[in-house]
Amino acid sequence: MQRASTARGTAAGSGAALVLLAFVSLFLPGASGSGGGGRKMVLGGEARGVVSRYLNNKGANVEAAAPPPPRRAPAPSPPVVASPPVVASPGQFRGQARLPRFAAPRRYDLRLRPDLVACTFTGAAAVTVAVSAPTRFLVFNAADLSVDRASIRFRDLAPKEVVFFDDDEILVLGFSNDLPLGEGVLSMKFNGTLNDKMRGFYRSKYKYKGQMKNMAVTQFESVDARRCFPCWDEPAFKAKFKLTLEVPPGMVALSNMPIANQTVTGPVKTISYEESPLMSTYLVAIVVGLLEYIEGVTPEGTKIRVYTQVGKSNQGKFALDVGVKSLHLYKDYFGTPYPLPKLDMVAIPDFAAGAMENYGLVTFREVALLFDEESSSESSKQNIAITVAHELAHQWFGNLVTMEWWTHLWLNEGFATWMSHLAVDSFFPQWNIWTQFLDDTTAGLKLDSLEESHPIEVEIHHASEVDEIFDAISYDKGASVIRMLQNYLGAERFQKALASYIRKFAYSNAKTEDLWAVLEEKSGEPVKNLMTTWTKQQGYPVINAKLKGNYLELEQAQFLLDGSFGHGMWIVPITAGCGSYDMQKKFLLKGKSDRLDIKDIASQCGNQVKGGNFWIKLNINQTGFYRVQYDDKLSAALQNALQSKKLSVMDKIGIVEDSHALSMACKQTLTSLLRLLYAYREEADYSVLSHINIVSLSVAKISVDATPGLVGDIKQLLIKILLPPSVKLGWDPKDRESHLDALLRPVLLVALVKLGHDKTINEGVRRFGIFVHDRNTSLLPPDTRKAAYLAAMQNVTSSYRVAYNDLLKVYRESDEAEEKARVLSTLCHCKDNNIVLESLNLLFTNEVRSQDAYYVLQGLDVESRETAWLWLKGSWDRIAKKYTDTQEGGFIRYIVTLFSSNEKAEEFSGFFATRKKPEFQRALKQSLENVRVSARWIQGIRSEPRLAQTVQELLRRP
């Protein structure tokens, strides 16, 4: 699954390559699209009376269930075949982390009939269940379904008890006697609603011949298959699936497998699909709607199709090309053919995540799949390539070999993130995608420097906790430690070991330890001991490097943004270079400290200590997931090497990112950070400047509260750094310019507008005025529109709202998801708080799809934060009603983290004290910690004696 937004910008098109993310998956309901709405299952037929009588006898009531008992601490997962616990009643199954293992599904035969007008569906399930130990109960998942109690049978036996536990989303069937061991068929009928929450079996709206239509779509990851059909909704319960759909004759109906046969009888088309291989419930998929497609074929003969709304299939050509190449590359890399007979990729108008890797039927946001040569930005092209490669990597790493439990989610997402870069680098080497991968590493390092982070292997005690771990730890840190391990083992050894792992665990489930065992066996290296320190504990180290005589002394300590040092200890793969990249030293730092004779780093290094060419760089090309803090002498030498253009692009990024983090933690001064930033004033590389841009905007934001009297000068200094490369690129694309230059242009223009550069703002306003009257003008191509839109919003007020109205008109008239997102992301970037409120209130209208809410929040800044906070407090009940639980966490992140005082943190904490939900609890805690980190950074900045003098000195330099 690809998150809804990623660290490389947004679909609004600021230019940094989009992998769909700004913070951690802010509005991503995990992969699910998640949450809100009622979760009560209503029992049909005679069931309500039966269950009510049963529960009343047990001291509960199905219509107003008593609060569940406190959850017990989770026990280790039992083996698949295990003796069941001694149970006296269905209540014994409440509050468990996982379903009991004494019965498991082997095959689902499902029949579903969606009604796209009434937005309901009916279904019937016949599940072959293997009972492996004595029990009189069957326990499985169901939510938001009305189950006909009279239809429930197992081996022709009717259950004596039918009990639904809402909080746990489980249905317990109790029979009079122990069930026979072996296989039997569990059958039942049910119905439900095609909801508008982008989870389970839901409806998406689209326009066809001027009329709004409904599309039926599934989104089951992480725990939402249970909202479509009763099932054992955990990754380890793999089974085969045989689906039959009943739909109107004119509709296209897709599922994981090809069509086996279909018939039309009057107003109903009945489609039966081939039986699937063993797979987990979260990978089952259905799409029903009016669609068209284009198709291609891999060299191995696998047919790939891209499905879109009618009239948009031509925009799927680029994704189709990447898809064909990806399946071919992965077949070779994993040494295993693509397992299914076909692959469909479908653009969905309403989709909470970026994309979802359903086996053989991958679903995407439109903006993550469709590319139009005339109206799409260059960053969109890169995002599409990354997203397609990510999802298709899952067909092996996730679908063929599946994590055993959500604790091991990173095995899916970390590897798919890493593999997507490997693939795209192969297809488009000119994009320098591995350099851009440092965006992901930076996102992981940022989140993992909080006390409220979590380990890569995070304990999941309840289904309600799963969605919150689809974040920068599972994805970005996961991918980064994989890159670190590959660098340590070597690319060839690593690839061969991964291929062995895939073959060994194909069609089954695996834990992290299983991967380490294979890698250790094939490489002969102590992989488990090394990697356990990175996956089972949260955080990472900062390596303090000091030069004492001819020795380099290294010491590790856990790095935290609040300035404290944790107790973590890692086995750290250290790489070091001295004076050049020709020779490097590689070794494992296994304890708290070590020392190196600098002659061991490079033969000539010892003779250069006193010379001008001397420098030592640790973590060469940022392959390690750690930060480095150098002493003054080493730091000065590195800055000289930077200015002398002796460092690699990746190392340039690492140095500024480490310095930024150390400044935030008050381990270095903002003064030293500004001097370092100034050393990049002649930089021209896209990846380096995109990081300089992010750090610069962070400095500008904190200076508003830390040094209000100096903020204008600090912004002018930052403009001085970013303006030269922007002037060189200009507003207009050049003939045959590189992909990276096309990405860089909007990054710089947007930054200059945000920093208040008058000339850039005026030019943006001019071009926007021309664009309003001529949408096809060459003066404002897709890449630079966001900068112009932001510039136009600078002059908007309640009494002068022409540009605002023009932007709304562009939004309403556009049929392109990317353009709509671009407009939304600029509407709150306004000095008039009444306009900000008007823009925020658009989120309660039908004009903005729920999936796009975070684009509107992106436009908020320090000037509008109080307005946004008052709006959030006053609108919380409406937000909770309209948006999912996990999306609520996104509202919190975007608004709360605009502040930087402990007093505000207390205010936020008080407000949410009575509004807590498990689905956004982690997001709230992380946001509050970020506010307190900013407050501490401000106090550190205010104590710096030479800050103002340094700013003036740098401004005066030619």
PDB file of N, CA, C and O in Angstrom, residues 41 96 238 250 259 301 366 441 545 610 691 695 740 904:
ATOM      1  N   MET A  41     -22.952  -4.368  14.194  1.00  0.00           N
ATOM      2  CA  MET A  41     -23.541  -5.302  13.255  1.00  0.00           C
ATOM      3  C   MET A  41     -24.951  -5.584  13.718  1.00  0.00           C
ATOM      4  O   MET A  41     -25.191  -5.887  14.879  1.00  0.00           O
ATOM      5  N   GLN A  96      -9.293  -9.883  22.918  1.00  0.00           N
ATOM      6  CA  GLN A  96      -8.084 -10.604  22.544  1.00  0.00           C
ATOM      7  C   GLN A  96      -7.379  -9.908  21.379  1.00  0.00           C
ATOM      8  O   GLN A  96      -8.013  -9.297  20.522  1.00  0.00           O
ATOM      9  N   LYS A 238      -4.605 -17.505   5.637  1.00  0.00           N
ATOM     10  CA  LYS A 238      -4.686 -17.531   4.181  1.00  0.00           C
ATOM     11  C   LYS A 238      -5.665 -18.616   3.722  1.00  0.00           C
ATOM     12  O   LYS A 238      -5.765 -19.679   4.332  1.00  0.00           O
ATOM     13  N   GLY A 250     -24.493  -3.597 -18.007  1.00  0.00           N
ATOM     14  CA  GLY A 250     -23.598  -2.627 -18.622  1.00  0.00           C
ATOM     15  C   GLY A 250     -22.349  -2.325 -17.820  1.00  0.00           C
ATOM     16  O   GLY A 250     -21.468  -1.582 -18.279  1.00  0.00           O
ATOM     17  N   ILE A 259     -12.109 -13.757 -15.308  1.00  0.00           N
ATOM     18  CA  ILE A 259     -13.463 -14.286 -15.361  1.00  0.00           C
ATOM     19  C   ILE A 259     -13.433 -15.739 -15.851  1.00  0.00           C
ATOM     20  O   ILE A 259     -12.792 -16.057 -16.852  1.00  0.00           O
ATOM     21  N   GLY A 301       4.283 -12.932 -21.093  1.00  0.00           N
ATOM     22  CA  GLY A 301       2.930 -13.215 -21.552  1.00  0.00           C
ATOM     23  C   GLY A 301       1.826 -12.827 -20.597  1.00  0.00           C
ATOM     24  O   GLY A 301       0.648 -13.113 -20.855  1.00  0.00           O
ATOM     25  N   GLU A 366      -6.611   8.441  -8.526  1.00  0.00           N
ATOM     26  CA  GLU A 366      -6.384   8.848  -9.911  1.00  0.00           C
ATOM     27  C   GLU A 366      -5.056   9.561 -10.078  1.00  0.00           C
ATOM     28  O   GLU A 366      -4.330   9.351 -11.052  1.00  0.00           O
ATOM     29  N   THR A 441      14.551   8.530   3.909  1.00  0.00           N
ATOM     30  CA  THR A 441      15.383   8.365   5.099  1.00  0.00           C
ATOM     31  C   THR A 441      15.187   9.523   6.066  1.00  0.00           C
ATOM     32  O   THR A 441      15.069   9.327   7.282  1.00  0.00           O
ATOM     33  N   ALA A 545      31.739  12.206  16.819  1.00  0.00           N
ATOM     34  CA  ALA A 545      33.084  11.986  16.271  1.00  0.00           C
ATOM     35  C   ALA A 545      34.020  13.086  16.739  1.00  0.00           C
ATOM     36  O   ALA A 545      33.740  14.274  16.532  1.00  0.00           O
ATOM     37  N   LYS A 610      47.002  18.106   8.852  1.00  0.00           N
ATOM     38  CA  LYS A 610      47.319  19.526   8.963  1.00  0.00           C
ATOM     39  C   LYS A 610      47.178  20.260   7.635  1.00  0.00           C
ATOM     40  O   LYS A 610      47.429  21.450   7.550  1.00  0.00           O
ATOM     41  N   HIS A 691      16.239  19.626  -0.162  1.00  0.00           N
ATOM     42  CA  HIS A 691      16.477  19.542   1.278  1.00  0.00           C
ATOM     43  C   HIS A 691      16.812  20.910   1.865  1.00  0.00           C
ATOM     44  O   HIS A 691      16.345  21.233   2.967  1.00  0.00           O
ATOM     45  N   VAL A 695      14.692  22.705   4.953  1.00  0.00           N
ATOM     46  CA  VAL A 695      15.355  23.237   6.145  1.00  0.00           C
ATOM     47  C   VAL A 695      15.134  24.747   6.240  1.00  0.00           C
ATOM     48  O   VAL A 695      14.864  25.287   7.318  1.00  0.00           O
ATOM     49  N   LEU A 740      15.236  16.504 -13.650  1.00  0.00           N
ATOM     50  CA  LEU A 740      15.529  17.057 -12.327  1.00  0.00           C
ATOM     51  C   LEU A 740      15.411  18.578 -12.317  1.00  0.00           C
ATOM     52  O   LEU A 740      14.972  19.167 -11.327  1.00  0.00           O
ATOM     53  N   LYS A 904       0.467  26.104  24.722  1.00  0.00           N
ATOM     54  CA  LYS A 904      -0.447  25.589  23.708  1.00  0.00           C
ATOM     55  C   LYS A 904      -0.535  24.069  23.773  1.00  0.00           C
ATOM     56  O   LYS A 904      -1.611  23.482  23.587  1.00  0.00           O
TER      57      LYS A 904
END
